[in-house]
Short mmCIF file of C-alpha atoms in Angstrom, two decimals:
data_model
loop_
_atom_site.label_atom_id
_atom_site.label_comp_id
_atom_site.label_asym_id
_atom_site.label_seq_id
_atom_site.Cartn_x
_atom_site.Cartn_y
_atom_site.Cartn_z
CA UNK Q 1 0.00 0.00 0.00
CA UNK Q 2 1.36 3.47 -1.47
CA UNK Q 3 1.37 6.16 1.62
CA UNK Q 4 -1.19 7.94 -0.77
CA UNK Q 5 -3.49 4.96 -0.50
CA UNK Q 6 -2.57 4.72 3.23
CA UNK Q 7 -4.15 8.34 3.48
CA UNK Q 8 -6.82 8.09 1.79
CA UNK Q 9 -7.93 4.77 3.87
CA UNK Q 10 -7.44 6.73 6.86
CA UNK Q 11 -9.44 9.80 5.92
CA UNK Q 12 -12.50 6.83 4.91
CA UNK Q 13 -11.82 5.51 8.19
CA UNK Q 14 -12.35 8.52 10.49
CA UNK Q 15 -15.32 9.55 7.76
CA UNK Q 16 -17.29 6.63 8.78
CA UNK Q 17 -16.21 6.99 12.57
CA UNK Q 18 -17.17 10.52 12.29
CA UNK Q 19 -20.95 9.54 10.78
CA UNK Q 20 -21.34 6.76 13.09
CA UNK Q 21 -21.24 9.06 16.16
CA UNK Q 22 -23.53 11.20 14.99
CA UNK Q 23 -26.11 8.52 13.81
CA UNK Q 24 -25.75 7.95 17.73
CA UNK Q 25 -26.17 11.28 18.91
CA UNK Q 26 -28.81 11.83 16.33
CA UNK Q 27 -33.09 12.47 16.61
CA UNK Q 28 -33.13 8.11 16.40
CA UNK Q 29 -29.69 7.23 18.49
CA UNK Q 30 -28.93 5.69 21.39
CA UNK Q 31 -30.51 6.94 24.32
CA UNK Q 32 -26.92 6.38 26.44
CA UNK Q 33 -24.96 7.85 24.27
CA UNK Q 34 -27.38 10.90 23.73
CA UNK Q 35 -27.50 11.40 27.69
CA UNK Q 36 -23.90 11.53 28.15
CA UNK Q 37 -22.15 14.90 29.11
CA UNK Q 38 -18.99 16.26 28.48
CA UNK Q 39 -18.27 15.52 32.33
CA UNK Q 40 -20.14 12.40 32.30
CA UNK Q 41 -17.73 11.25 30.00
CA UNK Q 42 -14.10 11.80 32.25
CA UNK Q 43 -14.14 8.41 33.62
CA UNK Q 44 -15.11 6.33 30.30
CA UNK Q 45 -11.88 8.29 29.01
CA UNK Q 46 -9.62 7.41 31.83
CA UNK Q 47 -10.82 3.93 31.87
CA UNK Q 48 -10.52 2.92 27.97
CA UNK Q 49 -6.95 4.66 28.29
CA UNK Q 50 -5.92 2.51 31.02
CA UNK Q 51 -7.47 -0.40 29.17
CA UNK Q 52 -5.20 1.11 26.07
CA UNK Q 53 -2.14 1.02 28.13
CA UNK Q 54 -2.66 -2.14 29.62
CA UNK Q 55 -2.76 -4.08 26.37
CA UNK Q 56 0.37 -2.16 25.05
CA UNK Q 57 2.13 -3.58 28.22
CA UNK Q 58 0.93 -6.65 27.86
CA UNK Q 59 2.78 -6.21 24.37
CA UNK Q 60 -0.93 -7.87 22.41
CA UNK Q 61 -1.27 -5.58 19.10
CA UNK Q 62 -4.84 -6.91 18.43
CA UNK Q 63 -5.91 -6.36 21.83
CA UNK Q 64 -3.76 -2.48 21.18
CA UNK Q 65 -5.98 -1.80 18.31
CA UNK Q 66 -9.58 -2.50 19.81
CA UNK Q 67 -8.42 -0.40 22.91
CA UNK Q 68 -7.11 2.38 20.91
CA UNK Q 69 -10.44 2.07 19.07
CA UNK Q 70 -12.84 2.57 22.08
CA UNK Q 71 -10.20 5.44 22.97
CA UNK Q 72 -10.80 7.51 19.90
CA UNK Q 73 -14.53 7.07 19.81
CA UNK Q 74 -14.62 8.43 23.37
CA UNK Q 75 -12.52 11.82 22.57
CA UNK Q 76 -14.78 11.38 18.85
CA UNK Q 77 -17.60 10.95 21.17
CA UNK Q 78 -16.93 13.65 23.72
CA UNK Q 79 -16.01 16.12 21.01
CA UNK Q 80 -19.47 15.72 19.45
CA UNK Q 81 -20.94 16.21 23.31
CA UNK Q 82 -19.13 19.55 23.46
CA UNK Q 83 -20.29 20.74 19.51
CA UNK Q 84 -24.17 20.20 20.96
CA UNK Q 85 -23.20 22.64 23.51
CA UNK Q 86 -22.18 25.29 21.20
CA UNK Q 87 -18.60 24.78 22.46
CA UNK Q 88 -16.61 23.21 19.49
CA UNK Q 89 -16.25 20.41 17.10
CA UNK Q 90 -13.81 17.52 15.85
CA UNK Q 91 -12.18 19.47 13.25
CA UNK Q 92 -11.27 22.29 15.55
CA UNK Q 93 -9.85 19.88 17.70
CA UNK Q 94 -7.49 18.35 15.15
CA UNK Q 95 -6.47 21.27 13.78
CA UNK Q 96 -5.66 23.11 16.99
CA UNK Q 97 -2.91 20.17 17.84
CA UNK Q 98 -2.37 20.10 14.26
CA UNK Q 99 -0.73 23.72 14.82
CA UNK Q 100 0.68 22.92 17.96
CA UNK Q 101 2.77 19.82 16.30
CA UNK Q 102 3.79 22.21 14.03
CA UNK Q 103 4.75 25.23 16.22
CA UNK Q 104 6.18 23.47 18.48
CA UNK Q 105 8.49 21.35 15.74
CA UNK Q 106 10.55 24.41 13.77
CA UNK Q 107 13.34 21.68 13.22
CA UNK Q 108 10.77 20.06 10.93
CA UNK Q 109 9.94 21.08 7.27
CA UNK Q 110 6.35 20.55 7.17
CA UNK Q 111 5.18 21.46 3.94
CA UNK Q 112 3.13 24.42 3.57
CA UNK Q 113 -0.10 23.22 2.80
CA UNK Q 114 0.09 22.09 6.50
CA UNK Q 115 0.88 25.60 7.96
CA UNK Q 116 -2.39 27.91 8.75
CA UNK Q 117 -2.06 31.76 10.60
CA UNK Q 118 -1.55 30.09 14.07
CA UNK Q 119 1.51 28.16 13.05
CA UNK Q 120 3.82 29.68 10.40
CA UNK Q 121 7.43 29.20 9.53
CA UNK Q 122 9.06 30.37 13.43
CA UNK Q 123 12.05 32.06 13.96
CA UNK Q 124 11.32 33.53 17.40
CA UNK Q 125 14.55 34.72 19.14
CA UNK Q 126 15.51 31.97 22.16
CA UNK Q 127 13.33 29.29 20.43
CA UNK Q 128 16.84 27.43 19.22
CA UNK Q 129 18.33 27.05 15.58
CA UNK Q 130 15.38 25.28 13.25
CA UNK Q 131 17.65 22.00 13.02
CA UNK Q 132 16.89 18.58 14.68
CA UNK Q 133 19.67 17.53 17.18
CA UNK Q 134 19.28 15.37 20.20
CA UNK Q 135 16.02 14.74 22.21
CA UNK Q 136 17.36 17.05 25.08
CA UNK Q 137 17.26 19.90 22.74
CA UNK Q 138 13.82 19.03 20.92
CA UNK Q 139 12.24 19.04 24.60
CA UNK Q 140 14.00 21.96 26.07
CA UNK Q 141 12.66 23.81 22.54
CA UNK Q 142 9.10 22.50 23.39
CA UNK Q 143 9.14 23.79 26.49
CA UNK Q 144 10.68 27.45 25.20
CA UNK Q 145 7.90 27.87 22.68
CA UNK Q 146 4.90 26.99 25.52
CA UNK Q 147 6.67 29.84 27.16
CA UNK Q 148 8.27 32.70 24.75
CA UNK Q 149 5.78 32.00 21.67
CA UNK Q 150 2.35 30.90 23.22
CA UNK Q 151 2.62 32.86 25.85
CA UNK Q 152 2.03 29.96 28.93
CA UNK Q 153 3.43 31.42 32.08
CA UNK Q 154 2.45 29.29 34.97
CA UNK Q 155 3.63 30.26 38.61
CA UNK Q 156 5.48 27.30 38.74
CA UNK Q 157 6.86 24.50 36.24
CA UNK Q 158 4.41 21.99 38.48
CA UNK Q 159 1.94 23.70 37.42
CA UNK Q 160 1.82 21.60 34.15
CA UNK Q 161 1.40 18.59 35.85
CA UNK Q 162 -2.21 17.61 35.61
CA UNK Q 163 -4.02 17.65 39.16
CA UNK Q 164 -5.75 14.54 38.26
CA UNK Q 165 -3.22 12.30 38.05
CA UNK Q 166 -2.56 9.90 40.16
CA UNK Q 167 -0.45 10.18 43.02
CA UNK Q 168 2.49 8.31 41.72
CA UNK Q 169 2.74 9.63 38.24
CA UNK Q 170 2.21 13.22 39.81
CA UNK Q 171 5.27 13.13 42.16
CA UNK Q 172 7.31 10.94 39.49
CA UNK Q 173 6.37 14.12 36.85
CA UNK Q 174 6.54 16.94 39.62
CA UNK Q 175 10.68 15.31 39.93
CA UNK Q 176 10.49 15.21 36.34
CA UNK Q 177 9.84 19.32 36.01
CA UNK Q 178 11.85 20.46 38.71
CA UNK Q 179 14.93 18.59 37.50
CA UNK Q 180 14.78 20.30 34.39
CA UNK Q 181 15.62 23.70 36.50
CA UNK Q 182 18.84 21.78 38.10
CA UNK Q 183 16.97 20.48 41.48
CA UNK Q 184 18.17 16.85 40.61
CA UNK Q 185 20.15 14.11 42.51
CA UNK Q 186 23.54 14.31 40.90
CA UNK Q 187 23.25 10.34 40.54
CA UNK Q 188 21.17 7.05 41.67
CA UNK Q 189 23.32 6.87 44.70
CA UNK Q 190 21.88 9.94 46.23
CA UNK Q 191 18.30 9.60 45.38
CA UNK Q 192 18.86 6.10 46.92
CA UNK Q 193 20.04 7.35 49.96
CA UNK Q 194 17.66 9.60 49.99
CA UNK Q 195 15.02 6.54 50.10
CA UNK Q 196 17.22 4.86 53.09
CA UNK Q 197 16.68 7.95 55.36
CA UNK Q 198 12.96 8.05 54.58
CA UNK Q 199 12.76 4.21 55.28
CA UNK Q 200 14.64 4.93 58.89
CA UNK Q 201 12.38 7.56 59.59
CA UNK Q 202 9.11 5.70 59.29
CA UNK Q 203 11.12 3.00 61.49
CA UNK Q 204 11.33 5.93 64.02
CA UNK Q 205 7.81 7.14 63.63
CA UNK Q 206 6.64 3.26 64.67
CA UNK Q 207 8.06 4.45 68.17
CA UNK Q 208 5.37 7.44 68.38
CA UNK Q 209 1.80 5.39 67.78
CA UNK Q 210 0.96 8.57 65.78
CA UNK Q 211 -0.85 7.37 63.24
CA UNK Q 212 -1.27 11.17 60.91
CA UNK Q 213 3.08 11.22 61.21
CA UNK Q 214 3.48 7.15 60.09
CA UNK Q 215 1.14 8.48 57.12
CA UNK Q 216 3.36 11.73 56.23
CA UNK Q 217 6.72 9.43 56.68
CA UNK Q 218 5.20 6.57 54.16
CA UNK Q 219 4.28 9.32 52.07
CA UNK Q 220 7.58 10.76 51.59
CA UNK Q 221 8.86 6.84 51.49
CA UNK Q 222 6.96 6.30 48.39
CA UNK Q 223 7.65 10.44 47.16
CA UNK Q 224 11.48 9.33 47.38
CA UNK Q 225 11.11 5.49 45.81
CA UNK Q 226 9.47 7.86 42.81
CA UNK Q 227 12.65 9.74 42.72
CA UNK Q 228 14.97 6.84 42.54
CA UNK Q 229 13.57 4.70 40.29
CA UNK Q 230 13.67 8.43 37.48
CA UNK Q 231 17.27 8.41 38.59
CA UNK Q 232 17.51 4.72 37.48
CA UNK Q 233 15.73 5.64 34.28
CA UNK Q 234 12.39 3.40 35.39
CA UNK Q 235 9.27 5.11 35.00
CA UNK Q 236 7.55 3.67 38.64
CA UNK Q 237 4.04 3.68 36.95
CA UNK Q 238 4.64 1.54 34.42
CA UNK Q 239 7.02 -0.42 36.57
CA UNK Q 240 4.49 -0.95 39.72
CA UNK Q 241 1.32 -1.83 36.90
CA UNK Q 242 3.96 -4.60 35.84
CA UNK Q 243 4.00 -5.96 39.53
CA UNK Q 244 0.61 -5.83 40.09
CA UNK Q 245 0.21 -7.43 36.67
CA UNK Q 246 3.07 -10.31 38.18
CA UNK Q 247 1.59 -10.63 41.50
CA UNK Q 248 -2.02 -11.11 40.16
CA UNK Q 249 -0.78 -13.60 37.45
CA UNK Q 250 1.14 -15.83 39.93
CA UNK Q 251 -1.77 -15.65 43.16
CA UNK Q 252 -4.29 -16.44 40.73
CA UNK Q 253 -2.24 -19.56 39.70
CA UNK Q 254 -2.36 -20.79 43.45
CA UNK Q 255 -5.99 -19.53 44.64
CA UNK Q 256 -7.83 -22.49 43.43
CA UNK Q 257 -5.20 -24.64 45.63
CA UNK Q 258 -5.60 -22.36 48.34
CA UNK Q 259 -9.04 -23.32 48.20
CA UNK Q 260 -8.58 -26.88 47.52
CA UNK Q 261 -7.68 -27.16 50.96
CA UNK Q 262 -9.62 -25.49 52.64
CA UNK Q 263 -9.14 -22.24 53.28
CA UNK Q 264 -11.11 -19.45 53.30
CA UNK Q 265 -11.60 -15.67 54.81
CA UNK Q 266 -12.52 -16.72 58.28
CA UNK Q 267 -9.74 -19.97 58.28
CA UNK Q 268 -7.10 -19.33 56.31
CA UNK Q 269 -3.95 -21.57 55.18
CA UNK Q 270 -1.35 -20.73 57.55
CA UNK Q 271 1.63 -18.63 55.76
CA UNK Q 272 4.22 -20.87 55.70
CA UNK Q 273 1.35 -23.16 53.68
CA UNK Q 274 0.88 -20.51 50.75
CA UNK Q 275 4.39 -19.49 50.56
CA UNK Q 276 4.91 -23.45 49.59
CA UNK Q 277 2.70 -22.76 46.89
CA UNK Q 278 3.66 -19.67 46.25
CA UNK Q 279 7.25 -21.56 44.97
#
């Protein structure tokens, strides 16, 4: 298949997409899909993306595509919520991050059929020379046009972390943004020891029986376990959904013995029993 061909399948594609969303949103549709709201919709999002990511980790490109799928008929679907509000519509959408890519890439040559008033060929002084070089440079150039060119000042850099996000991803990003203004561990050794002290100190915190100060000390336990594992070049999200993924793989393996002798909530297999299993 030429690129050309490849195009024009795609265009079809979101075409039909486009059409079937309205059929559902339309005088005959569905009656769930015509009662949703734009804020009814937040957690349909959240959860088809985390079904998304979950089949990319679980490295299953069929399973990839249907996610992906249900992914882009929500933001298809939640787009169309917003136009019968009078807010906006699909194409606005795609064309505002259409001249965002663009803006925010001057080291690519898009070709000018692409370009519109809102993104035109940039040579704004302290964006950086208009030529591709590593990905430190691309990013640090992203993050100069946000500022110098579209005009996004934010009292502080953690301000672009979204306040939704969960609590691990937010302190794994807020390390993320402040290290990119030089507060950093100068290596893996020093986040990790860094971890160490905040292990010791919920040790000491054991001694009080204050239950609000154990909770601060595991907090900053977990805050500094973020902080390592970006100094070791692990993202902790991903890596913690792959343990969960692990752990519920392997208990699942051994529940049905558990049960086969047995156990249950109110008498359960002593310890040393399931860890037997558990080998």
């Amino acid at each position: 298949m030429t690129a050309k061909e490849s195009e024009e399948q795609a265009i079809e594609a979101f075409k039909r997409l486009y059409q079937v969303t309205q059929a559902l949103l339309g005088e005959n549709g569905c009656p769930w899909d015509k009662a949703q709201t734009p804020l009814t919709m937040r957690s349909f999002l959240m959860e088809e993306m985390n079904e998304a990511i979950d089949a990319i980790t679980e490295c299953k490109p069929q399973h990839a595509k249907e996610e992906l799928g249900d992914t882009l008929f929500n933001i298809m679907l939640t787009s169309a919520l917003y136009t019968r509000e009078g807010d906006f519509d699909i194409s606005q959408v795609m064309n505002d991050i259409a001249s965002k890519l663009i803006r925010r890439h001057p080291h690519i040559k898009f070709d000018s059929s692409l370009r519109n008033k809102d993104c035109p060929e940039m040579s704004e002084e302290g964006v950086g020379a208009q030529e591709n070089t590593d990905i430190k440079t691309v990013l640090n150039r992203w993050d100069r046009i946000k500022e110098n060119v579209e005009g996004r000042h934010a009292k502080s850099v953690l301000d672009s972390v979204p306040k939704g996000f969960p609590p691990l991803q937010k302190s794994y990003d807020y390390c993320n943004r402040a290290a990119k203004q030089g507060f950093d561990w100068p290596s893996e050794k020093e986040a990790r020891e860094k971890f160490e002290e905040e292990l010791k100190e919920v040790d000491e915190t054991l001694k009080e029986n204050n239950a609000s100060h154990l909770e601060e000390e595991v907090g900053d336990v977990l805050f500094a376990m973020a902080s390592w594992a970006r100094k070791l070049g692990v993202d902790p999200v991903v890596a913690l959904q792959g343990a969960c993924n692990k752990f519920y793989k392997h208990y699942t393996s051994i529940e049905e013995k558990i049960k086969a002798e047995g156990a249950s909530s109110s008498h359960p297999l002593p310890l040393s029993r399931i860890n037997d299993l558990w080998r």
